[in-house]
Amino acid sequence: MLGSEGLAIAVLAISLAHSQALVSRDWLNFGILAAGATVHIQLTQRQEERRRNRKKTVLIDLTAVWTFSAAMILPVPLTLLVIVVVRLQHWFIARRPAHNFIFSSITHGFAAVLAHLTYTAMGPHFLGTGWGDFLAEFGAIVLTAAIYEAIQIFYVGGALALGMSSEPTLRNVLGSPADNMLEAITVGLGAVTAILLAVVPPMVVVMAVATVVFNRLAELDQLQNDVRTDPKTGILNMRGWSESAERALERTARSSDQLALLMVDLDHFKWINDTYGHPAGDDVLRTVAQTLDEVTRPSDLVGRFGGEEFLILLPDIDEEATWDAAERIRVAIAKLHIVTTDKRGDPATIADRTTSIGVARHPRHGDTLDRLLQSADAAVYLAKENGRDQVCFAPDTLTPPAAP
């Protein structure tokens, strides 16, 4: 980390030494961006603090609207000055540890300067009038945004991976798809802000209002996501999973497609809690949840049933592929080496864990979600009775529940 910070500081120093002379228009643009960023930060600080307290990983704070536009439109010294204005206000609001603040500030500056150098190297800009010129300008902006994001992903993701007590995962290091989509939209708004600043500077006030509204929408989206998400593992909770599974089951019934439900039960999970402690058990649950998310298809629904049990709904899948998917999950979990701590807080690694997986298929084992869950649960018990660490399909016939 010190080496990466040193590299960034060296690049910033060289860029400052070779930066162009400032003119009055540069200072005007700086004032507009600094004012817009200040309005945005001050009007949304309560929302940002609520979002920060609910977020366990990196928070997308939407200030790229101002820092990315500065990278596009301002010289290096003023680009860095915009970042200083933004970061200092965040320091007084968030009060994060000094080393975190310094590292993230250097990262923002490094990403902005490299983006600026990339964009200016492809100039001049905003001079074309034909479609060819517009497409070339669009391509330049996309490449600049990609470099801006890549630097931050490398630096911030690397720092997260190094600082994790458990084994890093793609989701923990790179963020969720929703996080990355929000960041992409924010950078896109930054590009729009730069264009407005170059063509119609007073219109930037509209972006200041838009960022406040967009910040509120981001908070509402996070609240809705929290209602459907299991806080311990980050995957769908039973409520969120059931709602999505019911819709998937309705689509399957209308289209006469095939569908399967897997219930994944971690064997001897109580032994983990008793031997290593409950924090280690939580690390196991989080890692298993992330593994399930990685080894399943994007269309599959992964959720936590409760305790050490997980549910996976597999739409549009035949029986052979269902068996392959269940075996792939069983093997993937068995191969995990989960870095955690023991009861005394000393480093520990949990490995060679087994799972019992029950499989129910629609409509063979049930035509409703409740019946499929009942069938999958019966299959899990069958797997455990047969020695655990295996996949079992539900019996073809189950005793129906007694009439009330």
Coordinates of C-alpha atoms in Angstrom, one line a residue:
M1 CA 0.0 0.0 0.0
L2 CA 2.8 2.4 0.8
G3 CA 4.4 1.6 -2.6
S4 CA 1.1 2.3 -4.4
E5 CA 0.7 5.5 -2.6
G6 CA 4.2 6.5 -3.4
L7 CA 3.6 5.9 -7.1
A8 CA 0.4 7.9 -7.0
I9 CA 2.1 10.8 -5.3
A10 CA 5.0 10.8 -7.8
V11 CA 2.6 10.9 -10.7
L12 CA 0.7 13.8 -9.0
A13 CA 3.9 15.7 -8.5
I14 CA 5.1 15.3 -12.1
S15 CA 1.7 16.2 -13.4
L16 CA 1.6 19.4 -11.3
A17 CA 5.1 20.3 -12.4
H18 CA 4.1 20.1 -16.1
S19 CA 0.6 21.5 -15.8
Q20 CA -0.6 24.3 -18.1
A21 CA -1.0 27.8 -16.9
L22 CA -4.3 28.7 -15.4
V23 CA -6.6 31.2 -17.0
S24 CA -9.7 33.1 -15.7
R25 CA -12.1 30.6 -17.3
D26 CA -10.4 27.8 -15.4
W27 CA -11.0 29.6 -12.1
L28 CA -14.6 30.2 -13.1
N29 CA -15.2 26.6 -13.9
F30 CA -13.5 25.6 -10.6
G31 CA -15.7 27.9 -8.6
I32 CA -18.8 26.4 -10.2
L33 CA -17.8 22.8 -9.6
A34 CA -16.6 23.6 -6.0
A35 CA -19.9 25.4 -5.3
G36 CA -22.0 22.5 -6.8
A37 CA -20.1 19.9 -4.8
T38 CA -20.5 21.9 -1.6
V39 CA -24.2 22.2 -2.1
H40 CA -24.5 18.5 -2.9
I41 CA -22.5 17.4 0.2
Q42 CA -24.1 19.8 2.7
L43 CA -27.7 19.0 1.6
T44 CA -27.1 15.3 1.6
Q45 CA -24.9 14.8 4.6
R46 CA -27.6 13.2 6.8
Q47 CA -28.6 10.8 4.0
E48 CA -25.0 9.9 3.4
E49 CA -24.4 9.2 7.1
R50 CA -27.4 6.9 7.2
R51 CA -26.2 5.1 4.1
R52 CA -22.7 4.8 5.4
N53 CA -23.9 3.3 8.7
R54 CA -25.9 0.6 6.8
K55 CA -23.1 -0.1 4.4
K56 CA -20.4 -2.5 5.5
T57 CA -18.2 -2.1 2.4
V58 CA -17.3 0.8 0.2
L59 CA -20.0 3.5 0.0
I60 CA -20.7 5.1 -3.4
D61 CA -21.1 8.7 -2.3
L62 CA -22.0 10.2 -5.7
T63 CA -19.3 12.9 -5.6
A64 CA -17.8 11.6 -8.8
V65 CA -20.3 13.8 -10.5
W66 CA -18.0 16.7 -9.5
T67 CA -14.5 15.1 -9.4
F68 CA -14.9 13.3 -12.8
S69 CA -16.2 16.4 -14.5
A70 CA -13.2 18.3 -13.0
A71 CA -10.9 15.7 -14.5
M72 CA -12.4 16.3 -17.9
I73 CA -12.6 20.1 -17.9
L74 CA -10.0 21.6 -15.5
P75 CA -6.2 21.7 -15.4
V76 CA -4.5 19.3 -13.0
P77 CA -4.0 21.8 -10.1
L78 CA -7.6 22.8 -10.1
T79 CA -8.8 19.2 -10.5
L80 CA -6.9 18.3 -7.4
L81 CA -8.2 21.4 -5.6
V82 CA -11.8 20.3 -6.3
I83 CA -10.9 16.9 -4.8
V84 CA -9.5 18.7 -1.7
V85 CA -12.7 20.6 -1.3
V86 CA -14.8 17.5 -1.6
R87 CA -12.6 15.3 0.7
L88 CA -12.2 17.9 3.4
Q89 CA -15.9 18.2 3.7
H90 CA -16.2 14.4 3.9
W91 CA -13.6 14.4 6.6
F92 CA -15.5 16.7 8.9
I93 CA -18.8 14.8 8.2
A94 CA -17.7 11.2 8.2
R95 CA -14.8 11.4 10.7
R96 CA -13.1 8.3 9.3
P97 CA -9.6 7.2 10.5
A98 CA -6.9 9.4 9.2
H99 CA -5.1 6.7 7.2
N100 CA -8.3 5.8 5.4
F101 CA -8.9 9.4 4.6
I102 CA -5.4 9.9 3.2
F103 CA -5.4 6.7 1.2
S104 CA -8.8 7.4 -0.4
S105 CA -7.9 11.0 -1.1
I106 CA -4.7 10.0 -2.9
T107 CA -6.6 7.4 -4.8
H108 CA -9.2 10.0 -5.9
G109 CA -6.5 12.4 -7.0
F110 CA -4.5 9.7 -8.9
A111 CA -7.6 8.5 -10.7
A112 CA -8.6 12.0 -11.6
V113 CA -5.2 13.0 -12.9
L114 CA -4.7 9.9 -15.1
A115 CA -8.3 10.4 -16.4
H116 CA -7.4 14.1 -17.2
L117 CA -4.2 13.2 -19.0
T118 CA -6.0 10.5 -21.0
Y119 CA -8.8 12.9 -22.0
T120 CA -6.6 15.9 -22.9
A121 CA -4.3 13.6 -25.0
M122 CA -7.4 12.9 -27.2
G123 CA -8.3 16.6 -27.6
P124 CA -9.3 19.1 -28.6
H125 CA -12.9 18.6 -27.4
F126 CA -16.4 20.0 -28.0
L127 CA -15.4 21.4 -31.4
G128 CA -17.1 18.9 -33.8
T129 CA -20.5 19.3 -35.4
G130 CA -21.0 16.0 -37.3
W131 CA -22.0 12.5 -36.1
G132 CA -18.4 11.3 -36.6
D133 CA -17.1 13.9 -34.2
F134 CA -19.9 13.2 -31.7
L135 CA -19.0 9.5 -31.7
A136 CA -15.3 10.2 -31.3
E137 CA -16.1 12.5 -28.4
F138 CA -18.3 9.8 -26.8
G139 CA -15.5 7.2 -27.2
A140 CA -13.0 9.5 -25.6
I141 CA -15.3 10.1 -22.6
V142 CA -16.0 6.3 -22.2
L143 CA -12.2 5.5 -22.3
T144 CA -11.6 8.3 -19.7
A145 CA -14.3 7.0 -17.4
A146 CA -12.9 3.4 -17.7
I147 CA -9.4 4.6 -16.6
Y148 CA -10.9 6.6 -13.8
E149 CA -12.8 3.6 -12.5
A150 CA -10.0 1.1 -13.1
I151 CA -7.6 3.1 -10.9
Q152 CA -10.1 3.3 -8.1
I153 CA -11.0 -0.4 -8.3
F154 CA -7.4 -1.4 -8.3
Y155 CA -6.5 0.8 -5.3
V156 CA -9.6 0.5 -3.2
G157 CA -10.2 -3.1 -4.0
G158 CA -6.6 -4.0 -3.2
A159 CA -6.8 -2.2 0.1
L160 CA -10.0 -4.0 1.0
A161 CA -8.5 -7.4 0.0
L162 CA -5.5 -6.8 2.2
G163 CA -7.5 -5.6 5.2
M164 CA -10.1 -8.4 5.3
S165 CA -9.9 -10.8 8.2
S166 CA -11.5 -13.6 6.1
E167 CA -10.7 -14.7 2.6
P168 CA -11.6 -11.9 0.1
T169 CA -14.3 -12.5 -2.4
L170 CA -15.2 -10.7 -5.7
R171 CA -18.3 -9.2 -4.2
N172 CA -16.5 -7.9 -1.1
V173 CA -13.6 -6.5 -3.2
L174 CA -15.4 -5.2 -6.3
G175 CA -18.8 -4.5 -4.8
S176 CA -22.2 -5.7 -5.8
P177 CA -23.6 -5.2 -9.3
A178 CA -25.9 -2.5 -7.8
D179 CA -22.8 -0.7 -6.4
N180 CA -21.0 -0.8 -9.7
M181 CA -24.1 0.3 -11.6
L182 CA -24.5 3.3 -9.2
E183 CA -20.9 4.2 -9.7
A184 CA -21.2 4.0 -13.5
I185 CA -24.3 6.3 -13.4
T186 CA -22.5 8.7 -11.2
V187 CA -19.5 8.9 -13.5
G188 CA -22.0 9.4 -16.4
L189 CA -23.6 12.3 -14.6
G190 CA -20.1 13.7 -14.2
A191 CA -19.5 13.6 -17.9
V192 CA -22.8 15.4 -18.5
T193 CA -21.8 18.0 -15.9
A194 CA -18.5 18.6 -17.8
I195 CA -20.3 19.0 -21.1
L196 CA -22.8 21.5 -19.5
L197 CA -19.9 23.4 -18.0
A198 CA -18.2 23.7 -21.4
V199 CA -21.3 24.7 -23.3
V200 CA -23.8 26.3 -20.9
P201 CA -22.1 26.8 -17.4
P202 CA -25.2 28.1 -15.6
M203 CA -27.0 24.8 -16.3
V204 CA -24.6 23.1 -13.8
V205 CA -27.0 24.3 -11.1
V206 CA -29.5 21.8 -12.5
M207 CA -26.9 19.0 -11.8
A208 CA -26.5 20.2 -8.2
V209 CA -30.3 19.7 -7.7
A210 CA -30.2 16.4 -9.6
T211 CA -27.4 15.0 -7.4
V212 CA -29.5 15.8 -4.3
V213 CA -32.5 14.0 -5.7
F214 CA -30.4 11.1 -7.0
N215 CA -28.8 10.8 -3.6
R216 CA -32.3 10.4 -2.0
L217 CA -33.2 7.8 -4.6
A218 CA -30.0 5.9 -3.8
E219 CA -31.0 5.9 -0.1
L220 CA -34.5 4.6 -0.9
D221 CA -33.1 1.9 -3.1
Q222 CA -30.7 0.9 -0.3
L223 CA -33.6 0.8 2.2
Q224 CA -35.6 -1.4 -0.2
N225 CA -32.6 -3.7 -0.7
D226 CA -32.1 -4.0 3.1
V227 CA -35.7 -5.2 3.5
R228 CA -35.0 -8.1 1.1
T229 CA -31.4 -8.9 2.1
D230 CA -30.0 -11.0 4.9
P231 CA -27.6 -8.7 6.8
K232 CA -25.2 -11.5 7.8
T233 CA -24.5 -12.9 4.3
G234 CA -25.6 -10.2 1.9
I235 CA -27.8 -12.5 -0.1
L236 CA -31.6 -12.5 -0.3
N237 CA -33.4 -13.2 3.0
M238 CA -36.4 -15.5 3.2
R239 CA -38.8 -12.6 2.4
G240 CA -36.9 -11.4 -0.7
W241 CA -36.2 -14.9 -1.9
S242 CA -39.8 -16.0 -1.6
E243 CA -41.2 -13.0 -3.5
S244 CA -38.8 -13.6 -6.4
A245 CA -39.3 -17.4 -6.3
E246 CA -43.0 -17.1 -6.5
R247 CA -42.7 -14.9 -9.6
A248 CA -40.3 -17.4 -11.1
L249 CA -42.6 -20.3 -10.3
E250 CA -45.6 -18.4 -12.0
R251 CA -43.5 -17.9 -15.1
T252 CA -42.5 -21.6 -15.2
A253 CA -46.2 -22.7 -14.8
R254 CA -47.3 -20.5 -17.7
S255 CA -44.5 -21.6 -20.0
S256 CA -44.4 -25.2 -19.0
D257 CA -40.6 -25.0 -18.4
Q258 CA -38.7 -27.0 -15.9
L259 CA -37.6 -25.7 -12.5
A260 CA -35.7 -27.1 -9.5
L261 CA -35.2 -26.1 -5.9
L262 CA -32.1 -26.9 -3.9
M263 CA -31.9 -26.8 -0.1
V264 CA -28.2 -26.6 1.0
D265 CA -27.6 -27.6 4.6
L266 CA -24.1 -27.2 6.1
D267 CA -23.2 -30.4 8.0
H268 CA -22.2 -30.1 11.7
F269 CA -22.4 -26.4 11.7
K270 CA -22.9 -26.3 15.5
W271 CA -19.5 -27.9 15.8
I272 CA -17.9 -24.8 14.1
N273 CA -19.6 -22.4 16.5
D274 CA -18.7 -24.5 19.5
T275 CA -15.1 -25.0 18.4
Y276 CA -14.1 -21.6 16.8
G277 CA -16.8 -19.3 18.1
H278 CA -19.8 -17.6 16.6
P279 CA -17.8 -14.9 14.7
A280 CA -16.1 -17.8 12.8
G281 CA -19.4 -19.3 12.1
D282 CA -20.6 -16.0 10.6
D283 CA -17.5 -16.0 8.4
V284 CA -18.4 -19.4 7.2
L285 CA -21.9 -18.4 6.4
R286 CA -20.7 -15.3 4.5
T287 CA -18.2 -17.2 2.5
V288 CA -20.6 -20.0 1.6
A289 CA -23.2 -17.5 0.5
Q290 CA -20.6 -15.8 -1.7
T291 CA -19.6 -19.2 -3.1
L292 CA -23.2 -20.0 -3.9
D293 CA -23.5 -16.7 -5.7
E294 CA -20.4 -17.4 -7.8
V295 CA -21.1 -21.0 -8.8
T296 CA -24.7 -20.4 -9.9
R297 CA -26.1 -18.8 -13.0
P298 CA -27.2 -15.1 -13.0
S299 CA -30.8 -16.3 -13.4
D300 CA -30.7 -18.5 -10.3
L301 CA -32.1 -17.2 -7.0
V302 CA -29.8 -17.7 -4.0
G303 CA -31.2 -17.0 -0.5
R304 CA -30.7 -17.8 3.1
F305 CA -33.5 -20.0 4.6
G306 CA -32.3 -19.6 8.2
G307 CA -29.5 -20.8 10.4
E308 CA -27.0 -22.8 8.2
E309 CA -29.5 -23.5 5.4
F310 CA -29.6 -21.9 2.0
L311 CA -32.1 -22.1 -0.9
I312 CA -31.4 -22.0 -4.6
L313 CA -34.1 -21.8 -7.2
L314 CA -32.9 -23.0 -10.6
P315 CA -35.3 -22.0 -13.5
D316 CA -35.3 -23.6 -16.9
I317 CA -33.2 -26.6 -16.0
D318 CA -33.6 -30.3 -16.7
E319 CA -32.9 -33.2 -14.3
E320 CA -29.4 -34.0 -15.4
A321 CA -28.3 -30.3 -15.3
T322 CA -29.9 -30.0 -11.8
W323 CA -27.8 -32.9 -10.5
D324 CA -24.7 -31.4 -12.0
A325 CA -25.5 -28.0 -10.4
A326 CA -26.0 -29.5 -7.0
E327 CA -22.8 -31.6 -7.2
R328 CA -20.9 -28.5 -8.3
I329 CA -22.1 -26.6 -5.3
R330 CA -21.3 -29.5 -2.9
V331 CA -17.7 -29.8 -4.3
A332 CA -17.2 -26.0 -4.3
I333 CA -18.1 -25.8 -0.6
A334 CA -15.9 -28.8 0.2
K335 CA -12.9 -27.0 -1.4
L336 CA -13.3 -23.8 0.7
H337 CA -10.5 -22.7 3.0
I338 CA -12.1 -20.0 5.1
V339 CA -9.7 -17.7 6.9
T340 CA -11.1 -16.6 10.2
T341 CA -10.3 -16.4 13.9
D342 CA -10.8 -18.8 16.8
K343 CA -12.4 -18.1 20.2
R344 CA -9.2 -16.3 21.4
G345 CA -9.0 -14.1 18.3
D346 CA -6.0 -16.0 16.8
P347 CA -5.9 -16.7 13.1
A348 CA -7.6 -19.9 12.1
T349 CA -8.6 -21.7 8.8
I350 CA -11.8 -23.8 8.5
A351 CA -11.7 -26.3 5.6
D352 CA -13.1 -29.7 4.5
R353 CA -16.7 -28.8 5.4
T354 CA -19.4 -30.9 3.9
T355 CA -23.0 -30.2 2.9
S356 CA -26.2 -32.2 2.5
I357 CA -28.2 -31.0 -0.5
G358 CA -31.9 -31.8 -1.1
V359 CA -33.4 -31.4 -4.5
A360 CA -37.1 -30.9 -5.5
R361 CA -38.3 -30.5 -9.0
H362 CA -41.4 -28.8 -10.4
P363 CA -44.0 -30.2 -10.9
R364 CA -42.7 -33.7 -10.0
H365 CA -42.3 -32.9 -6.3
G366 CA -44.7 -30.1 -6.0
D367 CA -46.6 -27.4 -7.9
T368 CA -46.4 -24.7 -5.3
L369 CA -43.4 -23.1 -3.5
D370 CA -44.5 -24.5 -0.1
R371 CA -44.7 -28.0 -1.5
L372 CA -41.3 -27.7 -3.2
L373 CA -39.8 -26.5 0.1
Q374 CA -41.4 -29.4 1.9
S375 CA -40.0 -31.8 -0.6
A376 CA -36.5 -30.3 -0.6
D377 CA -36.5 -30.4 3.2
A378 CA -37.4 -34.1 3.1
A379 CA -34.5 -34.7 0.7
V380 CA -32.1 -32.9 3.0
Y381 CA -33.1 -35.3 5.8
L382 CA -32.7 -38.2 3.5
A383 CA -29.1 -37.0 2.6
K384 CA -28.3 -36.7 6.3
E385 CA -29.7 -40.1 7.2
N386 CA -27.6 -41.7 4.4
G387 CA -24.3 -40.3 5.8
R388 CA -24.3 -36.5 4.8
D389 CA -22.0 -34.9 2.2
Q390 CA -24.2 -35.9 -0.7
V391 CA -27.0 -34.8 -3.0
C392 CA -30.4 -36.5 -2.7
F393 CA -33.6 -36.0 -4.8
A394 CA -36.9 -35.8 -2.9
P395 CA -39.0 -38.9 -2.8
D396 CA -41.6 -39.0 -5.5
T397 CA -44.4 -39.2 -3.0
L398 CA -44.7 -37.3 0.2
T399 CA -47.4 -37.7 2.9
P400 CA -49.7 -34.6 2.4
P401 CA -50.3 -32.5 5.5
A402 CA -53.2 -33.4 7.6
A403 CA -56.4 -31.6 7.0
P404 CA -57.3 -29.0 9.7

